[in-house]
């Protein structure tokens, strides 16, 4: 099966429509679960990516220890302090997070979580939700050795966004042909796989692989993937299918990076700059003839 290239026309047609008389509740609610002492930027960047991609409401489920930082930093989202241990979330956070998730449309899980047995228990517990999940970073790492929790979500919307190292931790063959190994993984586990890297790939459970043409080396900086998670979660929350949210999210995120490189160079651009350029990426797609 051949790999298909994502085009600007595909993205333009796949974007969820915006009702002129819509209110914030009509444009989706995303719960971001992540962050830890030393990793306060990750959930913030997810929120930035989501709000700048049209999401109506974003909530941040973060450890109590970093709640003041998130509350001061992230004016575009509503931080929710939940129990933590040693600066990271713990399993006592599961109940309040499930209660908040019941009000939301999409769960973005993993950025900045850190790694511990309690974090892993929390991640596996949250994956039991029926809601769509975008799983990234330490959320992906928590799955290592517990792929049954991913397989149990077959039939529910699950988007994974690993780089090659995270892909390998889940048992994927990072040394094999990228398209074929991504296709095999997505089919085997019934998920949509966004394989980050040069020419990011979106692989579907049906065996389709979409290659993203946008992006540059300026995106190879810590925090860029958090912005991508936010963009994908926002499109999903607004009603895009999992495949469209993933492929369009990768395209728009990469295009935002390309725009930043033109303004600031690949050397000087930051993940915050990429988040701020996401609206310009939407504008480019929407007005291009």
Coordinates of C-alpha atoms in Angstrom, one line a residue:
X1 CA 0.0 0.0 0.0
X2 CA 1.3 3.4 -1.0
X3 CA 1.8 6.3 1.3
X4 CA -0.3 9.3 0.5
X5 CA 0.8 12.9 0.9
X6 CA -1.3 15.4 2.9
X7 CA -2.1 18.5 0.8
X8 CA -3.3 21.9 1.7
X9 CA -6.6 21.2 -0.1
X10 CA -7.1 18.1 2.0
X11 CA -6.6 20.1 5.2
X12 CA -8.9 22.9 4.0
X13 CA -11.7 20.5 3.3
X14 CA -11.2 18.5 6.4
X15 CA -11.2 21.3 9.0
X16 CA -14.3 21.3 11.2
X17 CA -16.8 24.1 10.3
X18 CA -17.3 27.1 12.5
X19 CA -21.0 28.0 13.2
X20 CA -21.4 31.8 13.0
X21 CA -23.8 31.7 15.9
X22 CA -21.7 29.2 17.9
X23 CA -20.7 29.7 21.5
X24 CA -17.7 28.3 23.4
X25 CA -19.5 25.2 24.3
X26 CA -20.0 24.4 20.7
X27 CA -16.3 24.3 19.9
X28 CA -15.2 21.5 22.2
X29 CA -13.8 21.0 25.6
X30 CA -10.4 19.5 26.2
X31 CA -8.9 18.2 29.4
X32 CA -5.1 18.3 29.5
X33 CA -3.6 16.1 32.1
X34 CA 0.1 16.6 32.6
X35 CA 2.9 18.6 34.2
X36 CA 5.2 18.1 37.1
X37 CA 7.8 20.1 39.0
X38 CA 10.4 20.9 36.4
X39 CA 7.9 20.4 33.5
X40 CA 5.5 23.2 34.0
X41 CA 5.7 24.3 30.3
X42 CA 4.3 21.2 28.8
X43 CA 0.6 21.5 29.8
X44 CA 0.8 25.2 29.1
X45 CA 2.0 24.6 25.5
X46 CA -0.7 22.0 24.9
X47 CA -3.3 24.5 26.1
X48 CA -1.9 27.2 23.8
X49 CA -2.0 24.9 20.8
X50 CA -5.6 23.9 21.6
X51 CA -7.0 27.4 22.1
X52 CA -5.2 28.7 19.0
X53 CA -6.7 25.9 17.0
X54 CA -10.3 26.8 17.8
X55 CA -11.1 24.9 21.0
X56 CA -13.8 26.5 23.1
X57 CA -12.6 25.5 26.6
X58 CA -9.4 24.0 27.9
X59 CA -8.9 22.6 31.4
X60 CA -5.5 21.7 32.9
X61 CA -5.4 18.9 35.3
X62 CA -2.0 19.5 37.0
X63 CA -0.4 18.6 40.4
X64 CA -1.2 20.9 43.2
X65 CA 2.5 21.7 43.5
X66 CA 2.6 23.5 40.2
X67 CA -1.0 24.9 40.1
X68 CA 0.1 28.4 41.0
X69 CA 2.6 28.4 38.1
X70 CA 0.0 27.3 35.6
X71 CA -2.6 29.7 36.9
X72 CA -0.3 32.6 36.5
X73 CA 1.2 31.5 33.1
X74 CA -1.8 30.1 31.3
X75 CA -4.6 32.7 30.9
X76 CA -6.2 30.9 28.0
X77 CA -7.1 27.8 30.1
X78 CA -8.5 26.9 33.5
X79 CA -6.0 25.0 35.7
X80 CA -7.5 22.3 38.0
X81 CA -5.3 21.4 41.0
X82 CA -5.4 17.7 41.8
X83 CA -3.4 15.5 44.2
X84 CA 0.2 14.8 43.6
X85 CA 3.2 13.2 45.2
X86 CA 6.8 14.3 44.9
X87 CA 5.8 17.0 42.4
X88 CA 4.0 14.6 40.1
X89 CA 0.5 13.4 39.7
X90 CA -0.5 10.3 41.7
X91 CA -3.4 7.9 41.6
X92 CA -5.4 10.0 44.1
X93 CA -5.9 12.4 41.2
X94 CA -7.8 9.8 39.3
X95 CA -11.3 10.5 40.8
X96 CA -11.3 14.3 40.3
X97 CA -9.8 13.9 36.8
X98 CA -12.5 11.4 35.8
X99 CA -15.2 13.8 37.2
X100 CA -13.8 16.7 35.1
X101 CA -13.4 14.5 32.0
X102 CA -17.1 13.6 32.2
X103 CA -17.7 17.3 31.3
X104 CA -15.2 17.3 28.4
X105 CA -15.0 16.0 24.9
X106 CA -11.3 15.0 24.6
X107 CA -8.5 13.9 26.9
X108 CA -5.0 15.1 26.1
X109 CA -2.8 12.9 28.3
X110 CA 0.9 12.8 29.1
X111 CA 2.9 16.0 28.4
X112 CA 5.3 16.7 31.3
X113 CA 3.8 14.0 33.5
X114 CA 7.1 12.5 34.5
X115 CA 7.6 8.8 35.3
X116 CA 6.7 6.9 38.4
X117 CA 4.6 3.9 39.3
X118 CA 1.8 6.2 40.5
X119 CA 1.9 8.1 37.3
X120 CA 1.7 4.9 35.3
X121 CA -1.3 3.7 37.4
X122 CA -3.0 7.1 36.8
X123 CA -2.4 6.9 33.0
X124 CA -3.7 3.3 32.8
X125 CA -6.8 4.3 34.8
X126 CA -7.6 7.3 32.7
X127 CA -7.3 5.2 29.5
X128 CA -10.4 3.3 30.6
X129 CA -12.5 6.3 29.6
X130 CA -14.9 6.1 26.6
X131 CA -13.8 9.6 25.6
X132 CA -11.3 10.2 22.7
X133 CA -7.7 10.3 23.9
X134 CA -4.6 12.0 22.5
X135 CA -1.7 10.3 24.2
X136 CA 1.8 11.8 24.2
X137 CA 5.1 11.9 25.9
X138 CA 5.1 10.3 29.4
X139 CA 1.5 9.1 28.7
X140 CA 3.0 6.9 26.0
X141 CA 5.9 5.8 28.2
X142 CA 3.4 4.6 30.8
X143 CA 2.0 2.2 28.3
X144 CA 5.3 0.3 28.0
X145 CA 4.7 -3.2 29.2
X146 CA 1.0 -2.6 29.3
X147 CA -0.1 -2.6 25.7
X148 CA -3.2 -4.5 26.8
X149 CA -4.6 -1.1 28.0
X150 CA -4.2 0.3 24.5
X151 CA -5.7 -2.8 22.9
X152 CA -8.7 -2.6 25.2
X153 CA -9.5 0.8 23.6
X154 CA -10.0 -0.7 20.2
X155 CA -13.2 0.8 18.8
X156 CA -12.7 4.0 20.8
X157 CA -10.7 7.0 19.4
X158 CA -7.1 6.9 20.5
X159 CA -4.3 8.9 18.9
X160 CA -0.7 8.3 19.9
X161 CA 2.0 10.9 19.0
X162 CA 5.4 9.2 19.6
X163 CA 8.8 10.1 18.4
X164 CA 11.0 7.2 17.4
X165 CA 12.3 6.5 20.9
X166 CA 8.8 6.3 22.4
X167 CA 7.6 4.2 19.5
X168 CA 10.4 1.7 20.2
X169 CA 9.4 1.6 23.9
X170 CA 6.0 0.4 22.8
X171 CA 7.5 -2.4 20.9
X172 CA 7.5 -0.7 17.5
X173 CA 10.4 -1.4 15.1
X174 CA 12.0 2.1 14.9
X175 CA 14.8 0.7 12.6
X176 CA 12.4 -0.7 10.0
X177 CA 10.8 1.2 7.1
X178 CA 8.9 4.1 8.8
X179 CA 5.7 3.8 6.8
X180 CA 5.4 0.0 7.0
X181 CA 6.3 -0.2 10.7
X182 CA 3.8 2.6 11.5
X183 CA 1.1 1.0 9.5
X184 CA 1.7 -2.4 11.2
X185 CA 1.5 -0.8 14.6
X186 CA -1.7 1.1 14.0
X187 CA -3.4 -1.9 12.5
X188 CA -2.3 -4.2 15.3
X189 CA -3.5 -1.9 18.1
X190 CA -6.5 -0.3 16.5
X191 CA -5.2 3.3 17.0
X192 CA -4.2 6.3 14.9
X193 CA -0.5 6.7 15.1
X194 CA 1.2 10.1 14.5
X195 CA 4.9 9.1 14.1
X196 CA 6.7 12.4 14.7
X197 CA 9.9 13.2 12.9
X198 CA 11.1 14.5 9.5
X199 CA 7.9 14.1 7.4
X200 CA 5.6 13.0 10.2
X201 CA 3.4 10.1 9.3
X202 CA -0.2 9.4 10.3
X203 CA -1.1 5.7 10.2
X204 CA -4.6 4.4 10.6
X205 CA -6.1 1.1 11.8
X206 CA -7.3 0.5 8.2
X207 CA -3.7 0.6 6.9
X208 CA -3.6 4.0 5.3
X209 CA -0.5 6.1 5.9
X210 CA -0.5 9.8 5.3
X211 CA 2.8 11.7 5.0
X212 CA 3.1 15.3 6.2
X213 CA 5.0 17.7 3.9
X214 CA 5.4 20.6 6.3
X215 CA 7.8 21.3 9.1
X216 CA 11.5 22.1 9.6
X217 CA 14.4 21.5 11.9
X218 CA 13.3 24.5 14.1
X219 CA 10.6 22.1 15.5
X220 CA 13.3 19.8 16.9
X221 CA 13.1 21.5 20.3
X222 CA 11.6 20.4 23.6
X223 CA 7.9 21.6 23.8
X224 CA 7.1 21.5 20.0
X225 CA 5.3 18.2 20.4
X226 CA 3.2 19.6 23.2
X227 CA 1.9 22.3 20.8
X228 CA 1.1 19.5 18.3
X229 CA -0.9 17.6 20.9
X230 CA -3.0 20.7 21.6
X231 CA -3.7 21.2 17.9
X232 CA -4.8 17.6 17.4
X233 CA -6.9 17.6 20.5
X234 CA -8.7 20.8 19.5
X235 CA -9.6 19.6 16.1
X236 CA -10.9 16.3 17.6
X237 CA -13.0 18.2 20.1
X238 CA -14.5 20.3 17.4
X239 CA -15.8 17.2 15.6
X240 CA -13.0 16.2 13.2
X241 CA -12.5 12.5 12.8
X242 CA -9.4 11.0 14.4
X243 CA -7.6 10.6 11.1
X244 CA -8.4 14.1 10.0
X245 CA -7.6 15.6 13.3
X246 CA -4.2 13.9 13.3
X247 CA -3.2 14.6 9.7
X248 CA -4.5 18.2 9.7
X249 CA -2.9 18.8 13.1
X250 CA 0.5 17.6 11.9
X251 CA 0.2 19.7 8.7
X252 CA -0.9 22.9 10.6
X253 CA 1.8 22.4 13.3
X254 CA 4.5 21.9 10.6
X255 CA 3.2 24.9 8.6
X256 CA 3.3 27.1 11.8
X257 CA 6.9 25.9 12.2
X258 CA 7.7 26.8 8.6
X259 CA 6.2 30.3 9.0
X260 CA 8.3 30.8 12.2
X261 CA 11.4 29.8 10.4
X262 CA 10.8 32.4 7.8
X263 CA 10.3 35.1 10.5
X264 CA 12.8 34.1 13.1
X265 CA 15.1 31.4 11.5
X266 CA 15.1 27.7 12.5
X267 CA 17.8 28.6 15.0
X268 CA 15.8 31.3 16.9
X269 CA 12.2 30.0 16.9
X270 CA 10.8 28.5 20.0
X271 CA 7.8 26.3 20.8
X272 CA 6.0 29.3 22.1
X273 CA 6.6 31.0 18.7
X274 CA 5.1 28.0 17.0
X275 CA 2.0 28.1 19.2
X276 CA 1.6 31.8 18.4
X277 CA 2.0 31.0 14.6
X278 CA -0.7 28.4 14.6
X279 CA -3.5 31.0 13.7
X280 CA -1.3 32.2 10.8
X281 CA -1.1 28.6 9.6
X282 CA -4.9 28.3 9.7
X283 CA -5.1 31.6 7.8
X284 CA -2.7 30.4 5.1
X285 CA -4.7 27.2 4.6
X286 CA -8.1 29.0 4.6
X287 CA -7.3 31.9 2.2
X288 CA -5.0 30.0 -0.2
X289 CA -6.6 29.5 -3.6

